[in-house]
Coordinates of C-alpha atoms and ligand atoms in Angstrom, one line a residue:
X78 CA 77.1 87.8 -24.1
X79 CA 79.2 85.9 -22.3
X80 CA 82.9 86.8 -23.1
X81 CA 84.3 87.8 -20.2
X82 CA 82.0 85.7 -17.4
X83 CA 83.4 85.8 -13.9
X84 CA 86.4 87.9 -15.1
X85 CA 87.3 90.0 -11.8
X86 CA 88.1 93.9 -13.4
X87 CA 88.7 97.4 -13.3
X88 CA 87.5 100.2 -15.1
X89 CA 89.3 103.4 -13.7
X90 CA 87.8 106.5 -15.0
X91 CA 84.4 104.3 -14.9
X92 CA 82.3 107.6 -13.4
X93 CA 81.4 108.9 -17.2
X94 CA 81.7 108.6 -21.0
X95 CA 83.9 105.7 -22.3
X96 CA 84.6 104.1 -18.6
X97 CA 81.2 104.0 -17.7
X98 CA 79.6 102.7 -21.0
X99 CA 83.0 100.2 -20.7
X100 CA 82.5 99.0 -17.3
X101 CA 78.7 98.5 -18.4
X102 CA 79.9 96.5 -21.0
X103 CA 82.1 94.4 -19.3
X104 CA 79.5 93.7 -16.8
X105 CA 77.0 92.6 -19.7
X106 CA 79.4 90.7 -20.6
X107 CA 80.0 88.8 -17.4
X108 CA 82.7 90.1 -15.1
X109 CA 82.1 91.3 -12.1
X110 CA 84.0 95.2 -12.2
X111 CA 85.4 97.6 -9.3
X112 CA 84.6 101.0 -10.6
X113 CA 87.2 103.6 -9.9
X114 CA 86.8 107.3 -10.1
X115 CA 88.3 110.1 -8.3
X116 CA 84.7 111.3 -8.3
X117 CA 82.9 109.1 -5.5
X118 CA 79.0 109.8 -6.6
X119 CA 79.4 109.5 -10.3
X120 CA 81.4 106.2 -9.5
X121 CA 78.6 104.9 -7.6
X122 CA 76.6 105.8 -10.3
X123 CA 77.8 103.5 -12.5
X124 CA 77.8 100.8 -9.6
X125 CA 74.2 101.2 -9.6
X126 CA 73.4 101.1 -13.2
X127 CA 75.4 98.3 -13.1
X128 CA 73.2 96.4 -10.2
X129 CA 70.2 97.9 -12.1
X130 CA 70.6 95.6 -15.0
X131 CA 71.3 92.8 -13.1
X132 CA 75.2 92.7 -13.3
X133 CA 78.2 92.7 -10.5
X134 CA 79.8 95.7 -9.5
X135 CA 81.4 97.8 -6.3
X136 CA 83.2 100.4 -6.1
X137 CA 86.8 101.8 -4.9
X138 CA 87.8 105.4 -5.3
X139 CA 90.9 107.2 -5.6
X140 CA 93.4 109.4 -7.7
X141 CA 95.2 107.4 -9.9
X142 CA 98.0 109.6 -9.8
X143 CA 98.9 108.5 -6.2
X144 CA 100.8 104.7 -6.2
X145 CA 99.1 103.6 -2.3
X146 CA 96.3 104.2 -4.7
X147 CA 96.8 102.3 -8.0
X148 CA 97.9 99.5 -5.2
X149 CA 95.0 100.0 -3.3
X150 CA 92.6 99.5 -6.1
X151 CA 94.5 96.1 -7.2
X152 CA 94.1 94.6 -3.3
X153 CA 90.2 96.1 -3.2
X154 CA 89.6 93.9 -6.3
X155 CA 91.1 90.4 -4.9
X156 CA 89.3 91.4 -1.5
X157 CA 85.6 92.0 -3.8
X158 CA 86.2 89.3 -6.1
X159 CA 89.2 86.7 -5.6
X160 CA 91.2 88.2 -8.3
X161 CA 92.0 90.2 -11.0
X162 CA 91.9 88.9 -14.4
X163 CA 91.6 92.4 -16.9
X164 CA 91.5 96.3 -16.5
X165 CA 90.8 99.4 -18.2
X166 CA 92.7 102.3 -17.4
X167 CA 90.6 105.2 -18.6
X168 CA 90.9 107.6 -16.0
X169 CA 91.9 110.9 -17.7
X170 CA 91.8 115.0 -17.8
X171 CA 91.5 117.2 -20.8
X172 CA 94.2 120.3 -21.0
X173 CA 93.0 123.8 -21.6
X174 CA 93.5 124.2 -25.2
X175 CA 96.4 126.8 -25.9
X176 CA 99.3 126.6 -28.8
X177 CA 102.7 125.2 -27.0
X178 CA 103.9 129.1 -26.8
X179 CA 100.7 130.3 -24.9
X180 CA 100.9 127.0 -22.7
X181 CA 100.4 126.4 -18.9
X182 CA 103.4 124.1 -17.1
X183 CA 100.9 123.6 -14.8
X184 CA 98.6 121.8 -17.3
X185 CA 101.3 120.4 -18.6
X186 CA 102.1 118.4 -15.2
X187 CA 98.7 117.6 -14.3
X188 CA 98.2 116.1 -17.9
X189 CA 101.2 113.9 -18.1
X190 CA 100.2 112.8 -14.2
X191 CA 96.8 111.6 -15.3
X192 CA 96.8 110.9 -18.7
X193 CA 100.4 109.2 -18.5
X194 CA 102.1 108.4 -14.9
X195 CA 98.5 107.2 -14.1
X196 CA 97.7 104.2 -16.6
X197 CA 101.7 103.7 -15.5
X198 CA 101.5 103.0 -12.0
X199 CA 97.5 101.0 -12.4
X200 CA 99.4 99.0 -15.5
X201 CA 102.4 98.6 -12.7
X202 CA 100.2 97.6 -9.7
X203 CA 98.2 95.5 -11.8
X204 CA 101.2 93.6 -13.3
X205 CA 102.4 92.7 -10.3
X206 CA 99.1 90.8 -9.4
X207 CA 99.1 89.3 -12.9
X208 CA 102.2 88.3 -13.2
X209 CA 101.7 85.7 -10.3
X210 CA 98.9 84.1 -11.7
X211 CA 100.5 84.3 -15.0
X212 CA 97.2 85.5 -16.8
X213 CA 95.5 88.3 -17.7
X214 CA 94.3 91.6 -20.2
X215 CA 95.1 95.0 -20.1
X216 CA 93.6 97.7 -22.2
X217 CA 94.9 101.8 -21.9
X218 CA 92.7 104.5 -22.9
X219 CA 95.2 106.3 -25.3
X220 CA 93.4 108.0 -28.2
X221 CA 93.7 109.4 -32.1
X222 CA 95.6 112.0 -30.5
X223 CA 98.4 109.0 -29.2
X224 CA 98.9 108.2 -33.4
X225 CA 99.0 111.9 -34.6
X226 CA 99.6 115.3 -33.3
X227 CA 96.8 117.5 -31.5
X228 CA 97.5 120.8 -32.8
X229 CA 96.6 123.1 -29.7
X230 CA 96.8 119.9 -27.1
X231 CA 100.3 118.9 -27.5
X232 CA 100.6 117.9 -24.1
X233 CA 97.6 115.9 -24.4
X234 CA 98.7 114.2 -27.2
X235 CA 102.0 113.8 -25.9
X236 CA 100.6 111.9 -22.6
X237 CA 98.5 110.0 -25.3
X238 CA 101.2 108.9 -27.1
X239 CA 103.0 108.1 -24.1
X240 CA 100.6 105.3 -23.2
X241 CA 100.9 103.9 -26.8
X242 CA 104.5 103.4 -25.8
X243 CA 104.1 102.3 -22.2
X244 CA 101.5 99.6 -23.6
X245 CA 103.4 98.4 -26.9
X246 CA 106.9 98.1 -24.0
X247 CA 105.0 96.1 -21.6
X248 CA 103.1 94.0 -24.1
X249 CA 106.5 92.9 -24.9
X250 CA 107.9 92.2 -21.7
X251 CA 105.1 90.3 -20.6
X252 CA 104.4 88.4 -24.1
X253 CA 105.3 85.2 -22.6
X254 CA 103.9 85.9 -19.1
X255 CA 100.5 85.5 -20.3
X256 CA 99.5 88.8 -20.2
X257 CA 98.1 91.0 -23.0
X258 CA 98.3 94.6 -23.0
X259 CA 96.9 97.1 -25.7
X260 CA 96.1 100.7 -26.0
X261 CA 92.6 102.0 -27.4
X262 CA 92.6 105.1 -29.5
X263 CA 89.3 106.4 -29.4
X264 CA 88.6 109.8 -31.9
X265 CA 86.1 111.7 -31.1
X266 CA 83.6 110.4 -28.6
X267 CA 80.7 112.1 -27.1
X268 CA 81.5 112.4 -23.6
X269 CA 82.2 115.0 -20.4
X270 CA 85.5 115.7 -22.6
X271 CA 84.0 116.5 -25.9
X272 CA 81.2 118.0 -24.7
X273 CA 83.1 120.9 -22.2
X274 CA 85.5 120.8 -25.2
X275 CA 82.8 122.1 -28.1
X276 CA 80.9 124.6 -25.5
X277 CA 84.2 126.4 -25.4
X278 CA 84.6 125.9 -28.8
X279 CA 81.8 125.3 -31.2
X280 CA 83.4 126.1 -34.3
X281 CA 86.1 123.3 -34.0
X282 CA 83.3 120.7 -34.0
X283 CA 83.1 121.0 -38.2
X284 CA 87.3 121.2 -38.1
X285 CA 87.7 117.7 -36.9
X286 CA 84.5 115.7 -37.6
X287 CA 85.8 112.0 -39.0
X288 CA 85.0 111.1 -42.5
X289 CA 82.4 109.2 -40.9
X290 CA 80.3 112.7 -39.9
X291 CA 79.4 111.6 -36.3
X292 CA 80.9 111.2 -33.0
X293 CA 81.0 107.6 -32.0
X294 CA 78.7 106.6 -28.9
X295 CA 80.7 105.8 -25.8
X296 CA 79.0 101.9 -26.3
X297 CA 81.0 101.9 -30.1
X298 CA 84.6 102.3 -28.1
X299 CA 83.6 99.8 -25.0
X300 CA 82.5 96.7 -27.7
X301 CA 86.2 97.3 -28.6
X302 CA 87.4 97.1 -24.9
X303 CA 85.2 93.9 -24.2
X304 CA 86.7 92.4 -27.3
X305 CA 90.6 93.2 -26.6
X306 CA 89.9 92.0 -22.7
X307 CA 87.8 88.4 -24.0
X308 CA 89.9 85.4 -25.1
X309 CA 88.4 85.9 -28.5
X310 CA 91.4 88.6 -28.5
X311 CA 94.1 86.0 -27.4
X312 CA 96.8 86.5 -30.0
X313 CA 96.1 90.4 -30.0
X314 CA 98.7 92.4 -27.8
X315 CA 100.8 95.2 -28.1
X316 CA 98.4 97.4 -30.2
X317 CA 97.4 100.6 -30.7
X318 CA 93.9 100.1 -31.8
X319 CA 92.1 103.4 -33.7
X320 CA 88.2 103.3 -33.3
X321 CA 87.6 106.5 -34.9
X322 CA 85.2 106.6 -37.7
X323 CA 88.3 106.5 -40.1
X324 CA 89.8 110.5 -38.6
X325 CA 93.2 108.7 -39.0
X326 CA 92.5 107.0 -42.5
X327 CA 93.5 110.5 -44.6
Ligands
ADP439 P1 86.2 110.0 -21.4 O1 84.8 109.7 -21.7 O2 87.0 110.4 -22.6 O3 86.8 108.9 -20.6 P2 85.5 111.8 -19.2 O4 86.0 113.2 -18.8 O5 84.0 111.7 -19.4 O6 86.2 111.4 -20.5 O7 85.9 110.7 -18.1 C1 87.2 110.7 -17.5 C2 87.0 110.2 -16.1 O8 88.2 110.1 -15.4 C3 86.1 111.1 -15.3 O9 85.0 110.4 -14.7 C4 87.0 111.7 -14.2 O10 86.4 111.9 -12.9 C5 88.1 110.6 -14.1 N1 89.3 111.1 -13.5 C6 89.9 112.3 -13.8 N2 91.1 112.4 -13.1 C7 91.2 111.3 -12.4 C8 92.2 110.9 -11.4 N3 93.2 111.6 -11.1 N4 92.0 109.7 -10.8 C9 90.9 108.9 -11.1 N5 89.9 109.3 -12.0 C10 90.1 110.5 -12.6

């Protein structure tokens, strides 16, 4: 219950789905977590679930897009809770779904700024702090679609395999700077994002169920967050880790 006591963290993206149910879970767990969202209310949301159950939280809100931000966030944390010892960037946008012919630039950018240049300049910001107190854990929200291709989301997956890069190169650098970085790869999760994503489209639901039959529950991806961001995960970095009901198995 315990694994990450009086860990100071952040959970960007922390307003719904997996960053919620993940900064829930690390505060069950212990630390004390600045929610980030770029949506303020659904942010404080989560802040008061948090408090609700008993656990430490406040909140700091911003587009993660924009560096003052991503810097922002990292001095709001040391202000709230004398440091910063692990984050979760999870802040992210789905793409319109369209084949690469029929596709938007415009979706394109604002993918690759969220999805990609985001976790980049939080992971960057959040070095910088770490790196002085040579500690810390850093976990990025890439997803099934960061191992394989997305057939009508190629710019989603290309973001997505972006931050299985970005983590797997800074895992390395910092290897010996007592930092451990790895990237999550959710499959299919119920969430805002799945949810908008089978309205428009019911009959892809059957297309890409996981061998497993379900979605998995926000909770089944943030055990795997607490895990990678507790000591108990001390020799694990520079990972892409697949929670995914075994999608990328076949
Ligand atoms: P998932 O559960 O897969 O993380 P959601 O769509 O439920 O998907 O959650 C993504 C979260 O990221 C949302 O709460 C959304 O408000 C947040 N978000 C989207 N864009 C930004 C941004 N530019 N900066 C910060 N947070 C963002």
């Amino acid at each position: 219950m315990d694994a990450l006591a009086n860990k100071a963290a952040i959970v960007t993206g922390a307003g719904s789905g997996i960053g919620r149910a993940s900064a829930c879970a690390m505060a069950r767990s212990g630390a004390h977590v600045m929610v980030s969202d770029i949506d303020e209310w659904s942010a404080m949301e989560t802040v008061q679930i948090i408090r609700d159950a008993g656990g430490i939280a406040q909140a700091c809100c911003g587009d993660v897009t924009q560096a003052e931000f991503a810097e922002r966030l990292v001095a709001a944390t040391i202000a709230a809770f004398g440091a910063l010892d692990i984050a979760h960037n999870n802040a992210g946008v789905e793409a319109a779904m369209a084949p690469v012919g029929d596709a938007l630039e415009a979706d394109f950018d604002r993918v690759i700024a969220v999805n990609l240049k985001g976790v980049w300049l939080c992971m960057r910001a959040q070095i910088r702090q770490m790196s002085v107190r040579g500690k810390g854990a850093i976990v990025n929200t890439a997803s099934v679609g960061g191992l394989v291709g997305v057939p009508g989301n190629a710019a989603y997956s290309a973001a997505k395999h972006g931050v299985v890069g970005l983590s797997k190169s800074a895992a390395v650098e910092y290897a010996t700077a007592g930092i451990r970085i790895n990237a999550l790869c959710p499959g299919l999760t119920r969430s805002g994002m799945t949810d908008r994503l089978f309205a428009a489209r019911p009959e892809l639901k059957q297309q890409i169920m996981p061998p497993m039959q379900r979605l998995a529950d926000p909770a089944e991806i943030a055990a795997t967050v607490v895990f990678l961001l507790s000591d108990v995960a001390s020799y694990m970095t520079g990972q892409a880790i697949a929670v995914d009901g075994a999608a990328t198995a076949i």
